[in-house]
Rosetta silent file (secondary structure, phi, psi, omega in degrees, C-alpha in Angstrom):
SEQUENCE: MMSNTLPDTLSIKRITVALDGSSHSKASLSIATDIARALNAEINGIYVEDINLLRMASLPFAEEIDRLSGRREPVDSAGLERSLQLQARQAGQMLRQAAERFRLAHSFRTLRGQVAAQVLAEALSSDLLVLGKTGKTPVCRKKMGTTAKAVITSGTTSILLMRSGFSIQEPLLVLFDGSHGAAAALVTTAAIADKSTHIHVLLIANSPEKAEKLKESAKTLLPPTCNVTFHETPWTDIAMLQQCIGMIGSGLVVASDTEGTLSKESMHELIEKLDYPVLLIRKSTQQPLP
SCORE:     score description
SCORE:     0.000 S_00000001
   1 L     0.000  163.516  170.476   69.448  -30.661    8.677 S_00000001
   2 L   -67.313  166.176 -177.854   71.141  -28.896   11.436 S_00000001
   3 L   -68.554  155.013  179.809   69.182  -27.429   14.197 S_00000001
   4 L   -76.408   -9.514  174.737   67.554  -24.158   13.493 S_00000001
   5 L   -82.769  104.655 -166.888   69.269  -22.413   16.454 S_00000001
   6 L  -100.677  169.796  165.765   71.875  -20.457   14.428 S_00000001
   7 L   -71.658  157.085  173.012   74.430  -17.931   15.475 S_00000001
   8 L   -54.908  -27.688 -162.842   73.536  -14.217   15.335 S_00000001
   9 L   -80.034   -3.691  177.014   75.824  -13.781   12.514 S_00000001
  10 L  -105.060  143.316  178.357   73.196  -15.497   10.131 S_00000001
  11 L  -140.652   38.508 -179.363   69.984  -13.547    9.200 S_00000001
  12 L   -95.081  108.151 -175.835   68.811  -15.432    6.034 S_00000001
  13 L  -119.081  -18.704 -176.967   65.072  -15.331    6.686 S_00000001
  14 E  -136.393  115.609  173.020   63.828  -14.397    3.177 S_00000001
  15 E  -110.715  135.558  176.298   65.095  -16.128    0.116 S_00000001
  16 E  -108.581  129.320  173.467   64.216  -14.920   -3.375 S_00000001
  17 E  -118.911  122.015 -177.117   64.497  -17.317   -6.329 S_00000001
  18 E   -95.498  125.297 -163.902   64.341  -16.206   -9.798 S_00000001
  19 L  -116.379  132.688 -177.447   62.529  -18.702  -12.007 S_00000001
  20 L  -139.565    3.112  174.297   62.682  -18.889  -15.853 S_00000001
  21 L    88.093   -2.121  173.678   61.673  -22.414  -16.779 S_00000001
  22 L   -82.234  176.531 -173.935   65.237  -23.556  -17.457 S_00000001
  23 H   -75.806  -28.248  176.764   67.035  -26.576  -15.851 S_00000001
  24 H   -69.180  -39.656  177.994   69.268  -24.191  -13.901 S_00000001
  25 H   -56.059  -42.788  172.776   66.082  -22.463  -12.544 S_00000001
  26 H   -62.282  -36.939  173.128   64.667  -25.790  -11.370 S_00000001
  27 H   -70.936  -27.713 -175.826   67.853  -26.605   -9.574 S_00000001
  28 H   -71.713  -44.408  172.218   67.841  -23.202   -8.187 S_00000001
  29 H   -54.684  -44.543 -177.713   64.386  -23.811   -6.634 S_00000001
  30 H   -62.064  -51.002 -177.785   65.480  -27.184   -5.205 S_00000001
  31 H   -69.404  -40.622 -174.679   68.421  -25.755   -3.471 S_00000001
  32 H   -61.793  -29.067  177.725   66.604  -22.648   -2.395 S_00000001
  33 H   -79.001  -35.320  177.347   63.943  -25.010   -0.717 S_00000001
  34 H   -67.736  -42.593 -174.027   66.603  -27.015    1.130 S_00000001
  35 H   -70.512  -35.475 -176.773   68.284  -23.806    2.491 S_00000001
  36 H   -64.479  -35.614  177.526   64.857  -22.563    3.519 S_00000001
  37 H   -73.989  -27.608  178.218   64.071  -25.822    5.407 S_00000001
  38 H   -74.097  -40.986 -162.789   67.622  -25.542    7.234 S_00000001
  39 H  -109.540    4.194 -176.646   67.311  -21.914    8.198 S_00000001
  40 L    47.815   61.418  178.170   63.432  -21.859    8.459 S_00000001
  41 L  -106.586  171.263 -179.758   63.218  -19.206    5.953 S_00000001
  42 E  -103.024  147.928 -172.327   60.373  -18.004    3.633 S_00000001
  43 E  -108.886  126.139  175.360   60.762  -18.454   -0.168 S_00000001
  44 E  -106.063  105.036 -179.017   59.933  -15.518   -2.576 S_00000001
  45 E  -107.329  149.203 -171.790   59.773  -16.572   -6.164 S_00000001
  46 E  -131.548  140.995  177.264   59.777  -14.361   -9.144 S_00000001
  47 E  -130.820  123.795 -179.937   59.228  -14.628  -12.864 S_00000001
  48 E  -105.260  119.025  172.662   60.356  -11.591  -14.919 S_00000001
  49 E   -79.900  116.191 -179.935   58.674  -10.983  -18.238 S_00000001
  50 E   -67.071  114.660  176.635   61.527   -9.578  -20.462 S_00000001
  51 H   -67.882  -34.003 -176.308   60.446   -6.101  -21.673 S_00000001
  52 H   -70.510  -38.836  178.737   63.280   -6.094  -24.047 S_00000001
  53 H   -64.945  -45.664 -178.764   62.202   -9.387  -25.660 S_00000001
  54 H   -62.989  -35.365 -169.749   58.505   -8.039  -25.893 S_00000001
  55 H   -75.916  -31.543  174.683   59.693   -4.716  -27.594 S_00000001
  56 H   -73.382  -34.791  177.221   61.642   -6.586  -30.032 S_00000001
  57 H   -72.219  -22.145  177.573   58.851   -8.934  -31.084 S_00000001
  58 H   -66.740  -34.656 -157.989   56.618   -5.663  -31.566 S_00000001
  59 L   -75.264  151.761 -173.014   58.902   -4.338  -34.197 S_00000001
  60 L   -75.159  -10.245  178.973   57.633   -4.924  -37.828 S_00000001
  61 L  -101.671   -4.290  175.929   60.769   -6.350  -39.164 S_00000001
  62 L   -48.312  125.472  177.735   61.134   -8.819  -36.192 S_00000001
  63 E  -133.033  156.728  176.056   61.764  -12.433  -37.379 S_00000001
  64 E  -131.611  152.136  177.191   62.405  -15.849  -35.841 S_00000001
  65 E   -96.951  118.135  169.674   64.072  -18.974  -37.359 S_00000001
  66 L   -53.678  129.021 -173.815   62.022  -22.212  -37.119 S_00000001
  67 L   -85.693   -8.731  170.416   64.468  -24.577  -35.397 S_00000001
  68 L   -93.075  -41.678 -176.144   63.195  -27.518  -37.524 S_00000001
  69 L  -101.996   -3.926  178.749   62.772  -26.154  -40.945 S_00000001
  70 L    77.244  -12.420 -173.691   65.332  -23.282  -40.767 S_00000001
  71 L   -71.672  142.745 -174.409   62.696  -20.821  -42.281 S_00000001
  72 E   -90.017  126.332  169.670   62.487  -17.212  -41.222 S_00000001
  73 E  -128.366  149.455  168.817   59.019  -16.178  -40.101 S_00000001
  74 E   -41.743  127.663  172.651   57.444  -13.066  -38.588 S_00000001
  75 L   -54.997  124.639  177.844   57.633  -12.930  -34.699 S_00000001
  76 L   -91.463   97.563 -176.504   54.167  -13.633  -33.348 S_00000001
  77 H   -75.755  -28.284  172.335   54.148  -11.030  -30.552 S_00000001
  78 H   -66.506  -43.440  174.645   50.732  -12.249  -29.197 S_00000001
  79 H   -59.545  -41.800 -174.094   52.074  -15.766  -29.173 S_00000001
  80 H   -66.726  -45.909  169.798   55.065  -14.472  -27.282 S_00000001
  81 H   -46.189  -52.613 -179.482   52.915  -13.030  -24.615 S_00000001
  82 H   -55.302  -45.139  179.041   50.955  -16.204  -24.190 S_00000001
  83 H   -57.919  -45.634 -178.809   54.166  -18.021  -23.873 S_00000001
  84 H   -69.609  -40.390  176.445   55.523  -15.840  -21.217 S_00000001
  85 H   -63.458  -41.199  159.607   52.354  -16.060  -19.285 S_00000001
  86 H   -57.766  -39.230  173.236   52.406  -19.631  -19.408 S_00000001
  87 H   -63.487  -40.045  179.631   55.875  -19.803  -18.120 S_00000001
  88 H   -57.500  -53.085 -168.844   54.931  -17.429  -15.437 S_00000001
  89 H   -65.584  -33.076 -175.012   52.014  -19.723  -14.347 S_00000001
  90 H   -82.032  -29.371  167.507   54.125  -22.916  -14.427 S_00000001
  91 H   -60.284  -40.368 -179.988   56.857  -21.263  -12.321 S_00000001
  92 H   -67.341  -38.222  174.064   54.413  -20.227   -9.874 S_00000001
  93 H   -57.670  -49.166  174.923   53.014  -23.781   -9.651 S_00000001
  94 H   -59.831  -39.581  176.453   56.331  -25.356   -9.308 S_00000001
  95 H   -67.242  -35.043 -176.411   57.135  -23.006   -6.473 S_00000001
  96 H   -60.410  -54.015 -173.399   53.868  -23.516   -4.533 S_00000001
  97 H   -50.822  -57.056  177.348   54.230  -27.416   -5.055 S_00000001
  98 H   -56.572  -54.693  170.102   57.720  -27.206   -3.437 S_00000001
  99 H   -42.430  -55.034 -170.257   56.968  -24.787   -0.662 S_00000001
 100 H   -66.457  -35.319 -171.041   53.685  -26.663    0.329 S_00000001
 101 H   -62.508  -37.137  176.232   55.422  -30.089    0.344 S_00000001
 102 L  -112.211   23.244  179.671   57.605  -28.875    3.265 S_00000001
 103 L    47.373   50.226 -169.442   55.296  -26.297    4.742 S_00000001
 104 L  -104.215  142.909  170.571   57.419  -23.431    3.947 S_00000001
 105 L   -63.364  141.663 -172.583   56.145  -19.728    3.899 S_00000001
 106 E  -153.191  151.929  164.885   56.086  -18.731    0.306 S_00000001
 107 E  -147.139  169.723  179.140   54.947  -16.087   -2.131 S_00000001
 108 E  -146.937  138.982 -178.675   55.170  -15.587   -6.076 S_00000001
 109 E  -136.651  144.238  166.319   55.095  -12.601   -8.269 S_00000001
 110 E   -99.754  138.773  177.432   55.250  -12.062  -12.001 S_00000001
 111 E  -128.005  161.461  179.134   57.092   -8.837  -12.828 S_00000001
 112 E  -137.930  124.504 -177.271   57.743   -7.137  -16.293 S_00000001
 113 E   168.748 -163.249  170.258   60.846   -5.176  -17.056 S_00000001
 114 L   -76.386  130.727 -170.876   64.477   -5.514  -17.697 S_00000001
 115 H   -64.645  -42.324  173.629   65.326   -8.792  -16.076 S_00000001
 116 H   -57.767  -42.157 -174.988   68.573   -7.709  -14.349 S_00000001
 117 H   -70.421  -38.999  176.983   67.085   -4.645  -13.041 S_00000001
 118 H   -72.326  -38.701 -172.277   63.966   -6.361  -11.784 S_00000001
 119 H   -78.369  -32.501  173.715   65.811   -9.188  -10.019 S_00000001
 120 H   -66.619  -42.432 -173.409   68.424   -6.621   -8.322 S_00000001
 121 H   -66.542  -42.781  172.212   65.530   -4.552   -7.200 S_00000001
 122 H   -52.337  -43.144  178.890   63.876   -7.667   -5.695 S_00000001
 123 H   -72.852  -11.324  173.855   66.862   -8.863   -3.916 S_00000001
 124 L   -63.984  -32.418 -175.193   67.126   -5.590   -1.882 S_00000001
 125 L   -99.910   24.643 -178.821   64.267   -6.986    0.210 S_00000001
 126 L  -127.654  156.574  175.142   65.844  -10.281    0.627 S_00000001
 127 L   -84.357  -33.512  175.915   68.636  -12.125    2.594 S_00000001
 128 E  -150.204  140.976  172.873   69.628  -14.313   -0.215 S_00000001
 129 E  -101.880  119.908 -173.768   69.155  -14.332   -3.962 S_00000001
 130 E  -110.833  129.779  175.478   69.017  -17.641   -5.785 S_00000001
 131 E  -161.640  161.419  178.920   69.337  -17.822   -9.630 S_00000001
 132 E   -68.747  146.926 -172.692   70.859  -20.022  -12.461 S_00000001
 133 L   -85.125  -24.625 -177.224   74.547  -19.108  -13.068 S_00000001
 134 E  -114.598  176.928 -176.092   74.364  -19.527  -16.854 S_00000001
 135 L   -80.908  176.561 -178.911   72.204  -18.383  -19.649 S_00000001
 136 L   -92.500  -39.394 -173.979   69.105  -20.049  -21.002 S_00000001
 137 L   -75.712  159.973 -173.483   70.097  -20.482  -24.642 S_00000001
 138 H   -64.615  -30.318 -177.922   72.443  -23.311  -25.814 S_00000001
 139 H   -60.187  -38.507 -155.286   75.259  -20.686  -26.869 S_00000001
 140 H  -101.016  -11.531 -172.755   75.088  -19.178  -23.207 S_00000001
 141 L   -68.676  -10.177  179.340   74.956  -22.427  -21.163 S_00000001
 142 L  -107.575    2.096 -179.377   78.636  -22.727  -20.552 S_00000001
 143 L  -122.790  157.559  174.433   79.085  -18.956  -19.744 S_00000001
 144 E   -56.529  115.499  179.549   77.877  -16.860  -16.854 S_00000001
 145 L   -64.324  161.148 -174.443   74.542  -15.250  -17.772 S_00000001
 146 H   -55.374  -40.350 -175.827   74.059  -11.500  -18.108 S_00000001
 147 H   -74.787  -38.295  174.804   71.840  -11.297  -14.962 S_00000001
 148 H   -50.996  -55.171 -174.632   74.144  -13.386  -12.903 S_00000001
 149 H   -51.843  -57.935  176.572   76.993  -11.000  -13.842 S_00000001
 150 H   -45.746  -56.231 -175.728   74.728   -7.871  -12.853 S_00000001
 151 H   -61.469  -38.675 -179.418   73.789   -9.265   -9.539 S_00000001
 152 H   -72.237  -41.657 -172.264   77.499  -10.084   -8.541 S_00000001
 153 H   -90.900  -16.281 -179.074   78.984   -6.610   -9.616 S_00000001
 154 H  -110.612  -18.079 -171.730   75.973   -4.456   -8.687 S_00000001
 155 L   -87.412  167.777  173.447   74.173   -6.357   -5.979 S_00000001
 156 L  -125.156   -2.610 -174.960   74.772   -6.247   -2.214 S_00000001
 157 L   -85.672  151.598  178.126   72.634   -9.189   -1.267 S_00000001
 158 E   -66.607  149.725 -172.046   74.270  -12.741   -0.625 S_00000001
 159 E  -131.210  125.915  175.643   74.020  -14.773   -3.898 S_00000001
 160 E  -115.214  105.114  178.350   73.640  -18.388   -4.779 S_00000001
 161 E   -87.449  101.288  178.267   74.435  -18.984   -8.549 S_00000001
 162 E   -99.819  154.925  172.370   73.222  -22.430   -9.154 S_00000001
 163 L  -121.404  156.385 -179.010   73.717  -24.987  -12.021 S_00000001
 164 L   -80.698  157.062 -178.762   71.796  -28.150  -12.757 S_00000001
 165 L    95.141  -14.589  172.372   73.266  -31.424  -11.811 S_00000001
 166 L  -105.785  170.174 -170.954   74.294  -30.290   -8.291 S_00000001
 167 L  -149.559  166.469 -178.817   72.579  -30.613   -4.984 S_00000001
 168 L   -88.488  -10.941  173.735   73.094  -29.304   -1.542 S_00000001
 169 L   -79.596  -27.063  179.034   73.799  -32.943   -0.367 S_00000001
 170 L   -59.261  169.074  170.424   77.024  -33.106   -2.309 S_00000001
 171 L   -53.748  142.132  170.056   80.411  -32.053   -0.640 S_00000001
 172 E  -101.876  164.603  173.239   80.462  -28.422    0.031 S_00000001
 173 E  -143.318  128.855 -174.089   83.636  -26.423   -0.210 S_00000001
 174 E  -116.618  134.234  175.849   84.396  -23.294    1.562 S_00000001
 175 E   -87.994  120.323 -173.411   87.263  -20.688    0.811 S_00000001
 176 E  -139.848  119.009 -173.416   88.608  -19.627    4.235 S_00000001
 177 L  -124.256    0.972  173.247   91.187  -16.969    4.708 S_00000001
 178 L    97.423   -7.509 -169.205   90.396  -15.973    8.417 S_00000001
 179 L   -68.778  159.625  169.915   88.559  -12.685    7.191 S_00000001
 180 H   -59.446  -34.719 -175.569   85.072  -11.849    8.805 S_00000001
 181 H   -72.835  -44.722  177.018   83.410  -12.414    5.373 S_00000001
 182 H   -60.044  -32.216 -168.371   85.070  -15.984    5.347 S_00000001
 183 H   -74.120  -40.102  175.400   84.024  -16.833    8.887 S_00000001
 184 H   -56.656  -41.663 -177.537   80.376  -15.905    7.879 S_00000001
 185 H   -74.250  -28.381  177.350   80.629  -18.186    4.909 S_00000001
 186 H   -74.377  -42.990 -179.096   81.895  -21.046    7.054 S_00000001
 187 H   -64.972  -51.208 -172.591   79.228  -20.649    9.640 S_00000001
 188 H   -62.221  -43.711  176.679   76.517  -20.436    6.907 S_00000001
 189 H   -55.981  -49.627  179.696   77.986  -23.679    5.193 S_00000001
 190 H   -63.382  -30.651 -176.199   77.691  -25.521    8.399 S_00000001
 191 H   -75.417  -28.590 -176.757   74.147  -24.277    9.114 S_00000001
 192 H  -105.093   -9.322  169.158   72.776  -25.389    5.686 S_00000001
 193 L   -56.561  139.759  167.277   74.746  -28.711    5.492 S_00000001
 194 L   -78.465  155.202 -179.666   72.981  -32.116    6.193 S_00000001
 195 L   -48.383  -40.750 -173.616   74.502  -34.131    8.986 S_00000001
 196 L   -96.791   10.505  171.014   76.074  -36.444    6.427 S_00000001
 197 L   -70.070  129.184  179.936   77.347  -33.809    4.023 S_00000001
 198 L   -77.684  121.235  166.818   81.163  -33.511    3.680 S_00000001
 199 E   -94.153  124.453  170.977   82.718  -30.020    4.135 S_00000001
 200 E  -105.871  126.590  173.206   86.061  -29.217    2.508 S_00000001
 201 E  -112.066  125.051 -171.157   87.699  -25.955    3.811 S_00000001
 202 E  -109.315  102.733 -172.203   90.250  -24.641    1.634 S_00000001
 203 E   -78.634  126.194  174.778   92.722  -22.511    3.702 S_00000001
 204 E  -100.748  101.975 -167.445   94.302  -19.753    1.852 S_00000001
 205 L  -138.180  148.394  176.982   97.513  -19.127    3.601 S_00000001
 206 L   -93.886    7.018  179.485  101.087  -18.037    2.552 S_00000001
 207 L  -164.551  149.338 -178.397  102.813  -20.279    4.972 S_00000001
 208 H   -55.392  -31.909 -167.621  102.339  -23.668    6.801 S_00000001
 209 H   -78.420  -38.746  174.552  102.275  -21.815   10.075 S_00000001
 210 H   -66.236  -36.958  173.330   99.464  -19.428    8.905 S_00000001
 211 H   -68.229  -27.731  175.533   97.509  -22.472    7.608 S_00000001
 212 H   -72.187  -47.672 -179.331   97.550  -24.076   11.005 S_00000001
 213 H   -48.840  -49.520 -178.256   96.352  -20.856   12.650 S_00000001
 214 H   -58.631  -44.200  173.914   93.457  -20.800   10.047 S_00000001
 215 H   -53.074  -55.542  174.432   92.721  -24.318   10.659 S_00000001
 216 H   -50.187  -48.098 -173.478   92.466  -23.714   14.334 S_00000001
 217 H   -69.030  -41.823 -179.269   90.196  -20.541   13.921 S_00000001
 218 H   -58.390  -49.143 -165.659   87.846  -22.605   11.406 S_00000001
 219 H   -55.184  -34.657 -168.462   87.406  -25.444   13.931 S_00000001
 220 H   -72.054  -20.613 -178.605   86.177  -23.046   16.596 S_00000001
 221 H   -93.182   -8.874  179.616   83.393  -21.851   14.032 S_00000001
 222 L  -110.333  157.421 -172.904   82.205  -25.372   13.189 S_00000001
 223 L   -69.204  147.294 -172.739   80.114  -27.784   15.137 S_00000001
 224 L   -63.758  -14.242 -175.878   82.262  -30.675   16.772 S_00000001
 225 L   -91.438   -4.819 -172.047   80.280  -33.329   14.833 S_00000001
 226 L   -59.701  134.541  177.977   80.938  -31.638   11.463 S_00000001
 227 L   -87.181   93.729 -175.237   82.276  -34.043    8.722 S_00000001
 228 E  -138.764  140.741  177.977   85.017  -31.836    7.599 S_00000001
 229 E  -123.928  134.277 -175.244   88.364  -32.038    5.713 S_00000001
 230 E  -100.531  136.519  174.375   90.998  -29.168    5.610 S_00000001
 231 E  -127.744  157.014 -176.757   93.110  -28.445    2.548 S_00000001
 232 E  -117.005  146.574  165.666   95.878  -25.857    2.270 S_00000001
 233 E  -149.183  128.738 -172.905   96.849  -23.616   -0.525 S_00000001
 234 L   -94.970    9.823 -174.436   99.432  -20.721   -0.653 S_00000001
 235 L   -91.596  151.722  162.666   98.204  -19.341   -3.977 S_00000001
 236 L  -128.432    7.063  173.402   95.877  -16.404   -4.502 S_00000001
 237 L   -69.510  130.605 -169.510   96.338  -16.598   -8.253 S_00000001
 238 H   -67.064  -39.949  178.780   92.909  -17.196   -9.808 S_00000001
 239 H   -61.550  -47.877 -172.208   94.175  -19.968  -12.286 S_00000001
 240 H   -67.311  -51.232  178.712   95.827  -21.874   -9.391 S_00000001
 241 H   -43.776  -54.823 -175.591   92.713  -21.388   -7.133 S_00000001
 242 H   -64.823  -33.189  168.720   90.480  -22.740   -9.836 S_00000001
 243 H   -65.318  -51.781 -169.977   92.775  -25.849  -10.213 S_00000001
 244 H   -64.261  -31.152  178.555   92.908  -26.494   -6.527 S_00000001
 245 H   -70.296  -43.242  178.660   89.086  -26.336   -6.244 S_00000001
 246 H   -65.689  -24.603  170.067   88.790  -28.599   -9.271 S_00000001
 247 H   -78.557  -24.823  175.823   91.048  -31.226   -7.674 S_00000001
 248 H   -73.423  -35.386  173.925   89.151  -31.345   -4.504 S_00000001
 249 L    71.471   61.450  177.322   86.026  -31.981   -6.585 S_00000001
 250 L   -98.045 -160.365  165.971   83.206  -30.592   -4.595 S_00000001
 251 L  -114.003  -96.818 -177.998   79.794  -29.473   -5.458 S_00000001
 252 L   -64.863  133.530  176.655   78.640  -26.059   -4.143 S_00000001
 253 E  -105.359  135.845 -179.436   81.411  -23.599   -3.383 S_00000001
 254 E  -114.591  128.899  179.275   80.929  -21.002   -0.586 S_00000001
 255 E  -153.610  172.203  173.793   82.824  -17.797   -0.346 S_00000001
 256 E  -124.865  164.235  178.639   82.693  -14.180    0.425 S_00000001
 257 L  -125.256   23.713  179.861   83.778  -11.020   -1.436 S_00000001
 258 L  -123.784  129.803  173.735   84.048   -8.695    1.545 S_00000001
 259 L    55.386   27.506  177.948   87.380   -8.012    3.521 S_00000001
 260 L   -88.911  174.052  169.065   89.120  -11.059    2.208 S_00000001
 261 L   -58.979  -46.362 -173.143   92.621  -11.893    0.879 S_00000001
 262 L   -75.420  133.582  163.505   91.247  -11.883   -2.526 S_00000001
 263 L   -59.808  155.293 -177.562   90.025   -8.554   -3.859 S_00000001
 264 H   -55.669  -42.449  176.026   86.465   -8.302   -4.796 S_00000001
 265 H   -71.866  -28.579  175.379   87.221   -8.289   -8.377 S_00000001
 266 H   -70.844  -29.749  175.315   89.532  -11.190   -8.280 S_00000001
 267 H   -72.602  -42.169  178.388   86.704  -13.254   -6.396 S_00000001
 268 H   -46.953  -47.366  175.452   84.329  -12.258   -8.986 S_00000001
 269 H   -61.072  -49.287 -178.839   86.711  -13.537  -11.874 S_00000001
 270 H   -52.621  -56.939 -174.407   87.076  -16.664   -9.978 S_00000001
 271 H   -56.500  -39.420 -174.616   83.322  -17.229   -9.580 S_00000001
 272 H   -72.400  -28.200 -169.910   82.792  -16.670  -13.287 S_00000001
 273 H   -99.505   -4.987  177.762   85.529  -19.187  -14.249 S_00000001
 274 L   -81.318  155.867  178.234   84.460  -22.031  -11.882 S_00000001
 275 L  -109.012   55.433 -165.756   82.391  -24.676  -13.227 S_00000001
 276 L  -141.322  144.414  165.288   80.573  -25.041  -10.066 S_00000001
 277 L   -68.849  142.493 -177.678   77.534  -23.447   -8.411 S_00000001
 278 E  -124.253  147.241  173.221   78.684  -20.687   -5.909 S_00000001
 279 E  -110.840  121.312  170.707   77.167  -19.162   -2.690 S_00000001
 280 E   -97.898  102.740  178.984   78.533  -15.698   -2.223 S_00000001
 281 E   -98.598  139.656 -167.392   77.969  -14.427    1.250 S_00000001
 282 L  -131.606   18.046  172.468   78.000  -10.757    1.677 S_00000001
 283 L  -112.115  121.512 -176.850   77.022  -10.276    5.394 S_00000001
 284 L   -83.144  142.838  176.573   80.083   -9.928    7.617 S_00000001
 285 L   -75.140  142.548  178.721   80.123  -11.693   11.115 S_00000001
 286 L   -97.179    3.345 -177.047   80.364   -9.298   13.969 S_00000001
 287 L   -91.546  132.537  178.190   81.907  -11.948   16.404 S_00000001
 288 L   -47.994  134.628  173.786   85.602  -11.573   16.963 S_00000001
 289 L   -77.022  146.254  170.154   87.807  -14.345   15.161 S_00000001
 290 L   -53.192    0.000    0.000   89.881  -16.535   17.403 S_00000001
């Protein structure tokens, strides 16, 4: 990893990772650990017992369908409680093992309530929130989860929406339009990248001349030893940007939804459509751009 001597523009010292036992959750913990190592940050793990699920299970007419036999059976509310408690213990153990392996400061708490509300509240005391991008059920695994949608639209903390099958060692891609938010995204990418990690910088410019200026600005924000490739796109259309990102074929996509060429709503739409994990930086840099 790069040196921990980072620019003043970075202040990711506390990372909260939401754990729920899914494959995306495990991937979230893995990448949160990698970032914590790079930035010398602490990890705060949380597991939320879904109060809506517990309330539904307590209803007298609540039923569940056996996945093997297809039979309808009454919901065992006590069994559900035990299952949630077991998942929480497993999540806590998983976090402790990952953090202790690299001697990272860490904590873990089990919460109860509405999942999105609890995650949003916990994010307020963190610099970065990490959680799975898609839902837990087979039907939801190809769509952005409700909790992920809530933290994007209502949250103010930087967010990493993770998907299984990706890692921080894979090529990273940054959307760069010269804005302060994009500069913070680029600096953060360089800080968390391994020395051998390839960084793709997608320059969002409306002319070759603007693209060249953006390229020179980006170079001043990157270490001289950085393994980087620049790409140009004149489009801000979501479908075209999605296609450009897919053609580059990266892993984690890093962007900002503050002060950029794309509106906040357009950036959120792009994130929802991308089939990649996304790191959304929401802290603007205070240094002037070249």
